[in-house]
Amino acid sequence: MRNTAKITTAVLAAGALTLGLTACGADKDSASDTSGPLIVAASPVPHAEILTFVKDNLAEKAGLDLEVKEFTDYVTPNTATEDGSVGANFFQTQPYLDDFNKKNGTHIVSVVDVHLEPLGLYSNKVDKADALKNGATIAIPNDTVNEGRSLQLLAANGLLTLKDGVGTAATPQDITKNPKNLKFKELEAAQTPRSLEDVDAAVVNGNYAIEADLKPADDALVLEKAEGNPNNNLLAVKKGQQDDPRVKKLAELLTSPEVKKFIEDKYAGSVLASF
């Protein structure tokens, strides 16, 4: 009786182990299945427009089944990439991505740089930055990196001075000189162009400027320079997915001569290819 029990227990244990290994293998196969479409989360402009150009003109010939899913915020594309709802995203810069991962415990990594959207200062009240009145209110994005970029832009154009070394982590508390006594209204990035009627000026991300029918190359009072700029927009995936053949194909297509020409023709300097 005892021997029989031991044998039965051993058989059951082996069966359970086999079942467990089979289940793990099935999960692994499912997770690594690259036969379906690659779903990419993107901001509507210009990211989704660029991806749609790729989908309509380049993807089929390259053997890539591409789906574009639009988001209007700077959070959901990363959380959706982290939880696997989408396979990749295209909307952000490396400094923003690094800050997001640090704050949210996510594991998103860059695949390839695609373009730069210069951050700009806009106003419905003045035509030049130095015409801003004493005590003027400027709307700036409230997320860490874009707020820092905004203040760096204002500093680079002589409107204020920042502490040395603060970089894109700069906040209004890091201002050391403010000769015009500028005030700052911190808003979610998407809201900054809508605030132009209520403030003296606003610093607006390139994609939101274009969506608001602003032309960064023409309308901005001051504009970020492309040279040496670390804020290129990139294709990103969850860590471990960089070798997905669909992702590799998309990375190649996004940095192709055809996409560079599309960016140059459609955005006329308001978006700059970074490859």
CSV table of C-alpha atoms in Angstrom, one decimal:
chain,number,residue,atom,x,y,z
A,1,MET,CA,0.0,0.0,0.0
A,2,ARG,CA,2.8,2.4,0.9
A,3,ASN,CA,4.8,1.5,-2.3
A,4,THR,CA,1.6,2.1,-4.4
A,5,ALA,CA,1.0,5.4,-2.8
A,6,LYS,CA,4.6,6.5,-3.5
A,7,ILE,CA,4.4,5.4,-7.1
A,8,THR,CA,1.0,7.2,-7.5
A,9,THR,CA,2.4,10.3,-5.9
A,10,ALA,CA,5.4,10.3,-8.2
A,11,VAL,CA,3.3,9.8,-11.3
A,12,LEU,CA,1.0,12.7,-10.3
A,13,ALA,CA,4.0,14.9,-9.6
A,14,ALA,CA,5.5,14.1,-12.9
A,15,GLY,CA,2.2,14.7,-14.6
A,16,ALA,CA,1.9,18.1,-12.9
A,17,LEU,CA,5.4,19.0,-13.8
A,18,THR,CA,4.8,18.1,-17.4
A,19,LEU,CA,1.6,20.0,-17.5
A,20,GLY,CA,3.3,23.0,-15.9
A,21,LEU,CA,6.1,22.9,-18.5
A,22,THR,CA,3.6,22.6,-21.3
A,23,ALA,CA,1.7,25.6,-19.9
A,24,CYS,CA,4.8,27.6,-19.6
A,25,GLY,CA,5.8,26.7,-23.1
A,26,ALA,CA,2.4,27.7,-24.4
A,27,ASP,CA,2.7,31.1,-22.7
A,28,LYS,CA,6.1,31.6,-24.1
A,29,ASP,CA,4.9,30.7,-27.6
A,30,SER,CA,1.9,33.1,-27.3
A,31,ALA,CA,4.1,35.9,-26.0
A,32,SER,CA,6.6,35.5,-28.8
A,33,ASP,CA,4.0,35.2,-31.6
A,34,THR,CA,4.9,37.8,-34.2
A,35,SER,CA,2.5,36.6,-36.9
A,36,GLY,CA,-0.2,39.2,-36.1
A,37,PRO,CA,-0.3,42.9,-36.9
A,38,LEU,CA,2.0,45.3,-35.1
A,39,ILE,CA,-0.1,47.7,-33.2
A,40,VAL,CA,1.6,51.1,-32.6
A,41,ALA,CA,0.3,53.7,-30.2
A,42,ALA,CA,0.9,57.2,-31.4
A,43,SER,CA,0.0,60.9,-31.0
A,44,PRO,CA,-2.2,62.0,-33.8
A,45,VAL,CA,0.2,64.6,-35.3
A,46,PRO,CA,2.7,64.1,-36.7
A,47,HIS,CA,3.4,60.5,-35.4
A,48,ALA,CA,0.2,58.8,-36.5
A,49,GLU,CA,0.4,60.7,-39.9
A,50,ILE,CA,3.9,59.4,-40.4
A,51,LEU,CA,2.9,55.9,-39.5
A,52,THR,CA,-0.1,56.1,-41.8
A,53,PHE,CA,2.1,57.1,-44.6
A,54,VAL,CA,4.3,54.0,-43.9
A,55,LYS,CA,1.2,51.8,-43.7
A,56,ASP,CA,-0.3,53.1,-47.0
A,57,ASN,CA,2.9,53.3,-49.0
A,58,LEU,CA,5.7,51.1,-47.6
A,59,ALA,CA,4.4,48.4,-45.2
A,60,GLU,CA,2.8,45.9,-47.6
A,61,LYS,CA,5.8,45.7,-49.8
A,62,ALA,CA,8.0,45.1,-46.8
A,63,GLY,CA,5.7,42.4,-45.5
A,64,LEU,CA,4.6,44.4,-42.4
A,65,ASP,CA,1.0,44.3,-41.1
A,66,LEU,CA,0.7,47.6,-39.3
A,67,GLU,CA,-2.1,49.1,-37.2
A,68,VAL,CA,-2.0,52.6,-35.9
A,69,LYS,CA,-3.8,53.5,-32.6
A,70,GLU,CA,-4.1,57.1,-31.7
A,71,PHE,CA,-3.8,58.6,-28.2
A,72,THR,CA,-4.0,62.2,-27.2
A,73,ASP,CA,-2.1,62.1,-24.0
A,74,TYR,CA,1.5,61.3,-23.0
A,75,VAL,CA,0.8,58.5,-20.5
A,76,THR,CA,-1.4,55.9,-22.0
A,77,PRO,CA,0.9,54.9,-24.9
A,78,ASN,CA,3.5,53.8,-22.4
A,79,THR,CA,1.2,52.0,-20.1
A,80,ALA,CA,-0.4,50.3,-23.0
A,81,THR,CA,3.1,49.2,-24.3
A,82,GLU,CA,4.0,48.0,-20.8
A,83,ASP,CA,0.9,45.8,-20.4
A,84,GLY,CA,1.0,44.5,-24.0
A,85,SER,CA,-2.1,46.2,-25.3
A,86,VAL,CA,0.1,47.6,-28.1
A,87,GLY,CA,3.3,46.3,-29.5
A,88,ALA,CA,5.1,49.7,-29.7
A,89,ASN,CA,4.7,53.4,-29.4
A,90,PHE,CA,5.8,56.5,-31.2
A,91,PHE,CA,5.2,59.8,-29.5
A,92,GLN,CA,8.0,60.6,-27.0
A,93,THR,CA,11.6,61.7,-26.5
A,94,GLN,CA,14.4,59.9,-24.6
A,95,PRO,CA,14.5,62.2,-21.6
A,96,TYR,CA,10.7,61.9,-21.3
A,97,LEU,CA,10.9,58.1,-21.6
A,98,ASP,CA,13.7,57.9,-19.0
A,99,ASP,CA,11.7,60.0,-16.5
A,100,PHE,CA,8.5,58.0,-17.2
A,101,ASN,CA,10.2,54.7,-16.6
A,102,LYS,CA,11.8,56.0,-13.3
A,103,LYS,CA,8.5,57.3,-12.0
A,104,ASN,CA,6.3,54.5,-13.1
A,105,GLY,CA,8.4,51.3,-12.9
A,106,THR,CA,7.9,50.6,-16.5
A,107,HIS,CA,10.4,48.9,-18.8
A,108,ILE,CA,10.1,50.8,-22.1
A,109,VAL,CA,13.2,51.1,-24.4
A,110,SER,CA,14.1,53.1,-27.4
A,111,VAL,CA,14.4,51.4,-30.8
A,112,VAL,CA,15.3,54.3,-33.2
A,113,ASP,CA,15.1,58.1,-33.4
A,114,VAL,CA,12.8,59.4,-36.1
A,115,HIS,CA,12.3,63.1,-35.9
A,116,LEU,CA,12.5,66.3,-33.8
A,117,GLU,CA,9.5,68.5,-33.1
A,118,PRO,CA,11.0,71.8,-32.0
A,119,LEU,CA,9.4,73.2,-28.8
A,120,GLY,CA,8.3,76.8,-29.4
A,121,LEU,CA,7.1,79.9,-27.6
A,122,TYR,CA,3.9,81.3,-29.1
A,123,SER,CA,1.7,84.4,-28.4
A,124,ASN,CA,-1.5,86.0,-29.6
A,125,LYS,CA,-0.4,89.3,-27.9
A,126,VAL,CA,3.1,90.1,-29.0
A,127,ASP,CA,5.2,89.5,-32.1
A,128,LYS,CA,8.6,89.2,-30.5
A,129,ALA,CA,9.7,87.5,-27.3
A,130,ASP,CA,11.5,90.6,-26.0
A,131,ALA,CA,8.1,92.5,-26.3
A,132,LEU,CA,6.6,90.5,-23.5
A,133,LYS,CA,5.5,92.9,-20.8
A,134,ASN,CA,6.8,93.0,-17.2
A,135,GLY,CA,4.9,90.4,-15.2
A,136,ALA,CA,3.7,88.5,-18.3
A,137,THR,CA,2.2,85.0,-17.7
A,138,ILE,CA,3.6,82.2,-19.8
A,139,ALA,CA,1.9,78.8,-19.9
A,140,ILE,CA,4.3,75.8,-19.9
A,141,PRO,CA,3.8,72.0,-19.9
A,142,ASN,CA,3.6,70.6,-16.4
A,143,ASP,CA,5.4,67.2,-17.0
A,144,THR,CA,9.0,67.1,-15.7
A,145,VAL,CA,10.9,66.9,-18.9
A,146,ASN,CA,8.8,69.3,-21.1
A,147,GLU,CA,8.7,71.9,-18.3
A,148,GLY,CA,12.5,71.7,-18.1
A,149,ARG,CA,12.7,72.0,-21.9
A,150,SER,CA,10.4,75.0,-21.8
A,151,LEU,CA,12.5,76.8,-19.2
A,152,GLN,CA,15.7,75.9,-21.1
A,153,LEU,CA,14.2,77.4,-24.3
A,154,LEU,CA,13.4,80.7,-22.5
A,155,ALA,CA,16.8,80.8,-20.9
A,156,ALA,CA,18.5,80.2,-24.3
A,157,ASN,CA,16.7,83.2,-25.6
A,158,GLY,CA,17.7,85.6,-22.7
A,159,LEU,CA,14.3,85.7,-21.0
A,160,LEU,CA,15.6,84.2,-17.7
A,161,THR,CA,18.6,82.5,-16.2
A,162,LEU,CA,18.6,79.0,-14.6
A,163,LYS,CA,20.9,77.3,-12.1
A,164,ASP,CA,23.8,75.6,-13.7
A,165,GLY,CA,23.3,71.9,-14.6
A,166,VAL,CA,19.6,71.6,-14.0
A,167,GLY,CA,18.9,70.5,-17.6
A,168,THR,CA,15.5,69.1,-18.4
A,169,ALA,CA,14.7,68.7,-14.7
A,170,ALA,CA,14.5,72.5,-14.3
A,171,THR,CA,11.4,74.0,-12.6
A,172,PRO,CA,10.5,77.6,-11.9
A,173,GLN,CA,12.2,77.2,-8.6
A,174,ASP,CA,15.5,76.9,-10.4
A,175,ILE,CA,15.3,80.4,-12.0
A,176,THR,CA,18.1,82.6,-10.7
A,177,LYS,CA,17.3,85.7,-12.8
A,178,ASN,CA,13.9,86.8,-14.1
A,179,PRO,CA,14.3,90.3,-15.3
A,180,LYS,CA,10.8,90.6,-16.7
A,181,ASN,CA,9.3,89.0,-13.6
A,182,LEU,CA,7.6,86.4,-15.7
A,183,LYS,CA,4.9,84.3,-14.1
A,184,PHE,CA,4.2,80.7,-15.1
A,185,LYS,CA,1.0,78.7,-15.5
A,186,GLU,CA,1.7,75.0,-15.5
A,187,LEU,CA,-0.7,73.0,-17.7
A,188,GLU,CA,-1.0,69.5,-19.2
A,189,ALA,CA,1.0,69.7,-22.4
A,190,ALA,CA,-2.0,69.3,-24.6
A,191,GLN,CA,-3.7,72.3,-23.0
A,192,THR,CA,-0.9,74.8,-23.7
A,193,PRO,CA,-2.1,75.9,-27.2
A,194,ARG,CA,-5.6,76.4,-26.0
A,195,SER,CA,-4.4,78.7,-23.3
A,196,LEU,CA,-3.1,81.3,-25.7
A,197,GLU,CA,-6.2,83.5,-25.3
A,198,ASP,CA,-5.8,83.5,-21.5
A,199,VAL,CA,-2.0,84.1,-21.2
A,200,ASP,CA,0.6,86.4,-22.7
A,201,ALA,CA,2.5,83.5,-24.3
A,202,ALA,CA,2.7,79.7,-24.1
A,203,VAL,CA,5.5,77.1,-24.7
A,204,VAL,CA,3.9,74.4,-26.9
A,205,ASN,CA,5.2,71.0,-28.0
A,206,GLY,CA,5.6,70.7,-31.7
A,207,ASN,CA,2.9,68.1,-32.2
A,208,TYR,CA,0.3,70.1,-30.3
A,209,ALA,CA,1.3,73.2,-32.1
A,210,ILE,CA,0.7,71.6,-35.5
A,211,GLU,CA,-2.7,70.2,-34.3
A,212,ALA,CA,-3.7,73.7,-33.3
A,213,ASP,CA,-2.8,75.0,-36.8
A,214,LEU,CA,0.3,76.8,-35.6
A,215,LYS,CA,3.3,76.6,-37.9
A,216,PRO,CA,6.4,76.3,-35.7
A,217,ALA,CA,8.8,77.4,-38.4
A,218,ASP,CA,6.7,80.6,-39.0
A,219,ASP,CA,4.7,81.3,-35.9
A,220,ALA,CA,7.0,80.7,-33.0
A,221,LEU,CA,8.5,83.7,-31.3
A,222,VAL,CA,11.5,81.4,-30.4
A,223,LEU,CA,12.1,77.8,-31.4
A,224,GLU,CA,14.4,75.0,-30.2
A,225,LYS,CA,17.4,74.5,-32.4
A,226,ALA,CA,17.9,71.0,-34.0
A,227,GLU,CA,21.7,71.0,-33.6
A,228,GLY,CA,22.8,68.9,-30.6
A,229,ASN,CA,19.2,68.5,-29.4
A,230,PRO,CA,18.6,65.3,-27.3
A,231,ASN,CA,14.8,65.5,-27.7
A,232,ASN,CA,14.3,63.5,-30.9
A,233,ASN,CA,11.0,61.6,-31.0
A,234,LEU,CA,11.5,57.8,-31.1
A,235,LEU,CA,10.0,54.4,-31.7
A,236,ALA,CA,9.8,52.5,-28.4
A,237,VAL,CA,8.9,49.0,-27.2
A,238,LYS,CA,8.8,47.1,-24.0
A,239,LYS,CA,12.2,45.7,-23.1
A,240,GLY,CA,12.7,42.4,-24.8
A,241,GLN,CA,10.7,43.2,-27.9
A,242,GLN,CA,13.5,45.0,-29.7
A,243,ASP,CA,14.2,41.9,-31.8
A,244,ASP,CA,10.6,41.4,-32.9
A,245,PRO,CA,11.0,41.2,-36.7
A,246,ARG,CA,7.9,43.5,-37.1
A,247,VAL,CA,9.5,46.1,-35.0
A,248,LYS,CA,12.8,45.9,-36.9
A,249,LYS,CA,10.9,46.3,-40.2
A,250,LEU,CA,9.0,49.4,-38.9
A,251,ALA,CA,12.3,50.9,-37.6
A,252,GLU,CA,13.8,50.5,-41.1
A,253,LEU,CA,10.8,52.0,-42.8
A,254,LEU,CA,10.5,55.0,-40.4
A,255,THR,CA,14.1,55.9,-41.2
A,256,SER,CA,13.8,55.4,-45.0
A,257,PRO,CA,14.4,58.1,-47.6
A,258,GLU,CA,10.7,57.9,-48.4
A,259,VAL,CA,9.7,58.9,-44.9
A,260,LYS,CA,12.4,61.7,-44.8
A,261,LYS,CA,10.9,63.2,-47.9
A,262,PHE,CA,7.4,62.9,-46.6
A,263,ILE,CA,8.4,64.7,-43.4
A,264,GLU,CA,10.2,67.5,-45.4
A,265,ASP,CA,7.3,67.9,-47.8
A,266,LYS,CA,4.4,67.8,-45.4
A,267,TYR,CA,5.8,69.7,-42.4
A,268,ALA,CA,8.0,72.3,-44.1
A,269,GLY,CA,10.5,72.6,-41.2
A,270,SER,CA,8.0,72.3,-38.4
A,271,VAL,CA,9.1,68.7,-38.0
A,272,LEU,CA,12.7,67.7,-38.8
A,273,ALA,CA,13.9,64.2,-39.7
A,274,SER,CA,16.6,63.1,-37.3
A,275,PHE,CA,18.2,60.4,-39.5
